[in-house]
mmCIF file of C-alpha atoms in Angstrom:
data_model
loop_
_atom_site.group_PDB
_atom_site.id
_atom_site.type_symbol
_atom_site.label_atom_id
_atom_site.label_comp_id
_atom_site.label_asym_id
_atom_site.label_seq_id
_atom_site.Cartn_x
_atom_site.Cartn_y
_atom_site.Cartn_z
ATOM 1 C CA MET A 10 35.248 -16.429 267.418
ATOM 2 C CA ASP A 11 36.199 -13.257 269.292
ATOM 3 C CA LYS A 12 39.395 -15.060 270.211
ATOM 4 C CA PHE A 13 40.508 -14.629 266.598
ATOM 5 C CA ALA A 14 39.204 -11.090 266.016
ATOM 6 C CA GLY A 15 41.566 -9.066 263.873
ATOM 7 C CA SER A 16 43.424 -12.124 262.597
ATOM 8 C CA ILE A 17 43.436 -14.235 259.437
ATOM 9 C CA ALA A 18 42.077 -17.700 258.668
ATOM 10 C CA ILE A 19 43.373 -19.439 255.534
ATOM 11 C CA VAL A 20 41.221 -22.267 254.145
ATOM 12 C CA THR A 21 42.513 -24.356 251.240
ATOM 13 C CA GLY A 22 40.113 -26.195 248.970
ATOM 14 C CA GLY A 23 37.561 -23.464 249.527
ATOM 15 C CA SER A 24 35.754 -23.639 246.204
ATOM 16 C CA ALA A 25 33.590 -26.677 247.036
ATOM 17 C CA GLY A 26 32.492 -29.157 249.661
ATOM 18 C CA ILE A 27 33.801 -28.977 253.211
ATOM 19 C CA GLY A 28 36.126 -26.041 252.494
ATOM 20 C CA LYS A 29 33.310 -23.941 251.068
ATOM 21 C CA ALA A 30 31.030 -24.792 254.011
ATOM 22 C CA LEU A 31 33.767 -23.945 256.489
ATOM 23 C CA ILE A 32 34.422 -20.561 254.866
ATOM 24 C CA LYS A 33 30.703 -19.807 255.037
ATOM 25 C CA ARG A 34 30.575 -20.746 258.710
ATOM 26 C CA LEU A 35 33.634 -18.665 259.607
ATOM 27 C CA LEU A 36 32.247 -15.629 257.784
ATOM 28 C CA GLU A 37 28.836 -15.978 259.427
ATOM 29 C CA LYS A 38 30.318 -16.342 262.921
ATOM 30 C CA SER A 39 32.864 -13.528 262.862
ATOM 31 C CA SER A 40 32.898 -10.274 260.968
ATOM 32 C CA ASN A 41 36.239 -9.450 262.630
ATOM 33 C CA LEU A 42 38.087 -12.447 261.178
ATOM 34 C CA THR A 43 39.599 -12.126 257.699
ATOM 35 C CA VAL A 44 38.921 -15.360 255.834
ATOM 36 C CA ILE A 45 41.107 -16.185 252.843
ATOM 37 C CA GLY A 46 39.810 -18.910 250.555
ATOM 38 C CA ILE A 47 42.468 -20.732 248.560
ATOM 39 C CA ALA A 48 41.604 -22.762 245.468
ATOM 40 C CA ARG A 49 42.766 -23.375 241.918
ATOM 41 C CA ARG A 50 39.755 -21.438 240.672
ATOM 42 C CA PRO A 51 38.262 -18.172 241.967
ATOM 43 C CA ILE A 52 35.801 -18.413 244.846
ATOM 44 C CA ASP A 53 33.030 -15.948 244.045
ATOM 45 C CA ASP A 54 30.349 -17.182 246.455
ATOM 46 C CA PHE A 55 31.378 -14.915 249.325
ATOM 47 C CA SER A 56 32.136 -11.655 247.546
ATOM 48 C CA SER A 57 29.407 -9.911 249.562
ATOM 49 C CA PHE A 58 31.450 -10.397 252.748
ATOM 50 C CA PRO A 59 33.945 -7.539 253.237
ATOM 51 C CA ASN A 60 36.203 -9.790 255.340
ATOM 52 C CA PHE A 61 36.614 -12.428 252.595
ATOM 53 C CA ARG A 62 39.371 -12.663 250.020
ATOM 54 C CA SER A 63 39.739 -15.348 247.359
ATOM 55 C CA ILE A 64 43.243 -16.163 246.154
ATOM 56 C CA GLN A 65 43.858 -18.567 243.303
ATOM 57 C CA CYS A 66 46.609 -20.996 244.207
ATOM 58 C CA ASP A 67 47.454 -24.589 243.344
ATOM 59 C CA VAL A 68 48.732 -25.934 246.672
ATOM 60 C CA SER A 69 50.939 -28.457 244.887
ATOM 61 C CA LYS A 70 52.987 -25.623 243.331
ATOM 62 C CA ALA A 71 55.595 -24.025 245.610
ATOM 63 C CA ASP A 72 55.843 -20.847 243.522
ATOM 64 C CA GLN A 73 52.087 -20.287 243.720
ATOM 65 C CA ILE A 74 52.118 -20.813 247.488
ATOM 66 C CA GLN A 75 54.941 -18.300 247.862
ATOM 67 C CA SER A 76 53.030 -15.805 245.720
ATOM 68 C CA MET A 77 49.907 -16.338 247.847
ATOM 69 C CA ILE A 78 51.923 -15.794 251.050
ATOM 70 C CA SER A 79 53.368 -12.568 249.617
ATOM 71 C CA THR A 80 49.874 -11.377 248.703
ATOM 72 C CA VAL A 81 48.547 -12.111 252.190
ATOM 73 C CA GLN A 82 51.462 -10.310 253.814
ATOM 74 C CA SER A 83 51.182 -7.225 251.622
ATOM 75 C CA GLU A 84 47.381 -6.910 251.706
ATOM 76 C CA PHE A 85 46.960 -7.745 255.401
ATOM 77 C CA SER A 86 50.190 -6.504 256.958
ATOM 78 C CA GLY A 87 48.509 -5.441 260.207
ATOM 79 C CA LYS A 88 46.952 -8.853 260.812
ATOM 80 C CA SER A 89 48.407 -12.186 261.832
ATOM 81 C CA VAL A 90 47.583 -15.627 260.490
ATOM 82 C CA GLN A 91 46.054 -17.608 263.344
ATOM 83 C CA ILE A 92 44.141 -20.361 261.529
ATOM 84 C CA LEU A 93 45.156 -22.681 258.695
ATOM 85 C CA VAL A 94 42.754 -25.326 257.432
ATOM 86 C CA ASN A 95 44.475 -27.651 254.961
ATOM 87 C CA ASN A 96 41.357 -28.925 253.265
ATOM 88 C CA ALA A 97 42.454 -29.118 249.602
ATOM 89 C CA GLY A 98 42.448 -32.630 248.253
ATOM 90 C CA HIS A 99 40.941 -34.986 245.743
ATOM 91 C CA GLY A 100 40.577 -38.662 245.069
ATOM 92 C CA LYS A 101 39.698 -40.638 242.008
ATOM 93 C CA PRO A 102 38.505 -44.244 242.093
ATOM 94 C CA LEU A 103 41.214 -46.259 240.396
ATOM 95 C CA PRO A 104 41.401 -49.957 241.284
ATOM 96 C CA LEU A 105 44.777 -51.660 241.432
ATOM 97 C CA ILE A 106 43.556 -54.254 238.947
ATOM 98 C CA ASP A 107 41.530 -53.273 235.908
ATOM 99 C CA HIS A 108 38.581 -55.637 235.795
ATOM 100 C CA SER A 109 34.903 -54.993 235.059
ATOM 101 C CA SER A 110 33.813 -56.524 238.386
ATOM 102 C CA LEU A 111 35.843 -53.878 240.246
ATOM 103 C CA ASN A 112 34.598 -50.895 238.277
ATOM 104 C CA ASP A 113 31.641 -48.650 238.979
ATOM 105 C CA PRO A 114 30.413 -45.633 236.987
ATOM 106 C CA ALA A 115 32.856 -43.291 238.748
ATOM 107 C CA THR A 116 35.924 -45.477 238.148
ATOM 108 C CA ILE A 117 38.572 -43.894 235.970
ATOM 109 C CA GLN A 118 39.424 -45.949 232.936
ATOM 110 C CA VAL A 119 43.107 -45.860 232.090
ATOM 111 C CA GLU A 120 44.868 -47.364 229.138
ATOM 112 C CA ASN A 121 48.362 -47.886 230.508
ATOM 113 C CA LEU A 122 50.626 -47.623 233.511
ATOM 114 C CA GLU A 123 51.776 -44.128 232.517
ATOM 115 C CA ASP A 124 48.186 -42.873 232.814
ATOM 116 C CA VAL A 125 47.844 -44.586 236.197
ATOM 117 C CA SER A 126 51.022 -42.808 237.293
ATOM 118 C CA LYS A 127 49.559 -39.420 236.309
ATOM 119 C CA VAL A 128 46.382 -40.032 238.318
ATOM 120 C CA TYR A 129 48.324 -41.085 241.424
ATOM 121 C CA ALA A 130 50.844 -38.234 241.035
ATOM 122 C CA SER A 131 48.038 -35.659 240.882
ATOM 123 C CA GLN A 132 46.495 -37.035 244.074
ATOM 124 C CA LEU A 133 49.802 -37.199 245.933
ATOM 125 C CA ASN A 134 50.855 -33.726 244.795
ATOM 126 C CA THR A 135 47.677 -32.141 246.133
ATOM 127 C CA ASN A 136 46.876 -34.351 249.128
ATOM 128 C CA VAL A 137 50.377 -34.844 250.561
ATOM 129 C CA LEU A 138 52.796 -32.371 248.998
ATOM 130 C CA GLY A 139 50.259 -29.520 249.032
ATOM 131 C CA LEU A 140 49.448 -30.049 252.687
ATOM 132 C CA SER A 141 53.152 -30.154 253.577
ATOM 133 C CA LEU A 142 54.069 -27.060 251.549
ATOM 134 C CA MET A 143 51.153 -25.001 252.899
ATOM 135 C CA THR A 144 51.888 -25.994 256.486
ATOM 136 C CA ARG A 145 55.558 -25.129 256.103
ATOM 137 C CA ALA A 146 54.929 -21.775 254.398
ATOM 138 C CA VAL A 147 52.253 -20.636 256.845
ATOM 139 C CA SER A 148 54.258 -21.884 259.850
ATOM 140 C CA TYR A 149 57.149 -19.665 258.814
ATOM 141 C CA VAL A 150 54.802 -16.694 258.555
ATOM 142 C CA VAL A 151 53.327 -17.374 261.998
ATOM 143 C CA VAL A 152 56.751 -17.730 263.615
ATOM 144 C CA TYR A 153 58.157 -14.633 261.916
ATOM 145 C CA GLN A 154 55.066 -12.596 262.827
ATOM 146 C CA LYS A 155 55.402 -13.566 266.456
ATOM 147 C CA TYR A 156 59.151 -13.351 266.955
ATOM 148 C CA PHE A 157 60.699 -11.293 264.154
ATOM 149 C CA ASP A 158 58.514 -8.218 263.551
ATOM 150 C CA ASN A 159 56.426 -9.627 260.696
ATOM 151 C CA ARG A 160 59.404 -10.130 258.351
ATOM 152 C CA TYR A 161 59.293 -13.322 256.359
ATOM 153 C CA GLN A 162 62.166 -14.412 254.179
ATOM 154 C CA ASN A 163 62.425 -17.570 252.095
#
């Protein structure tokens, strides 16, 4: 991890599962890497690590991503973002046809097509739109850091 010493790793979906495990691993392997955990809720598990920062951000919301980017740039102006792990995502079991033989205990029960639309929209907003927005925002930061003296403009 010495390759990334003095730089920043951003991990989305860091409050649980794979994202949380990855943050833990990064923090354990490198005390010289700043690890920023992104999630909709605060990530308190790693507060004992001085090189960890939790930032609340819903990756499906462009304004929250921009605010997170501004925070990273102002708090860590001497460091460059070198790692982005787009891990945020969720899925809910929702069969195309509502029938008892297709349902299990985890299956979401919906009453109408509007409710189905809300479930699918939530998944697409986080899993597809969120990934795209985060990649775009962080890519701009990386390019501007490298070629334009750390100035990032919308």
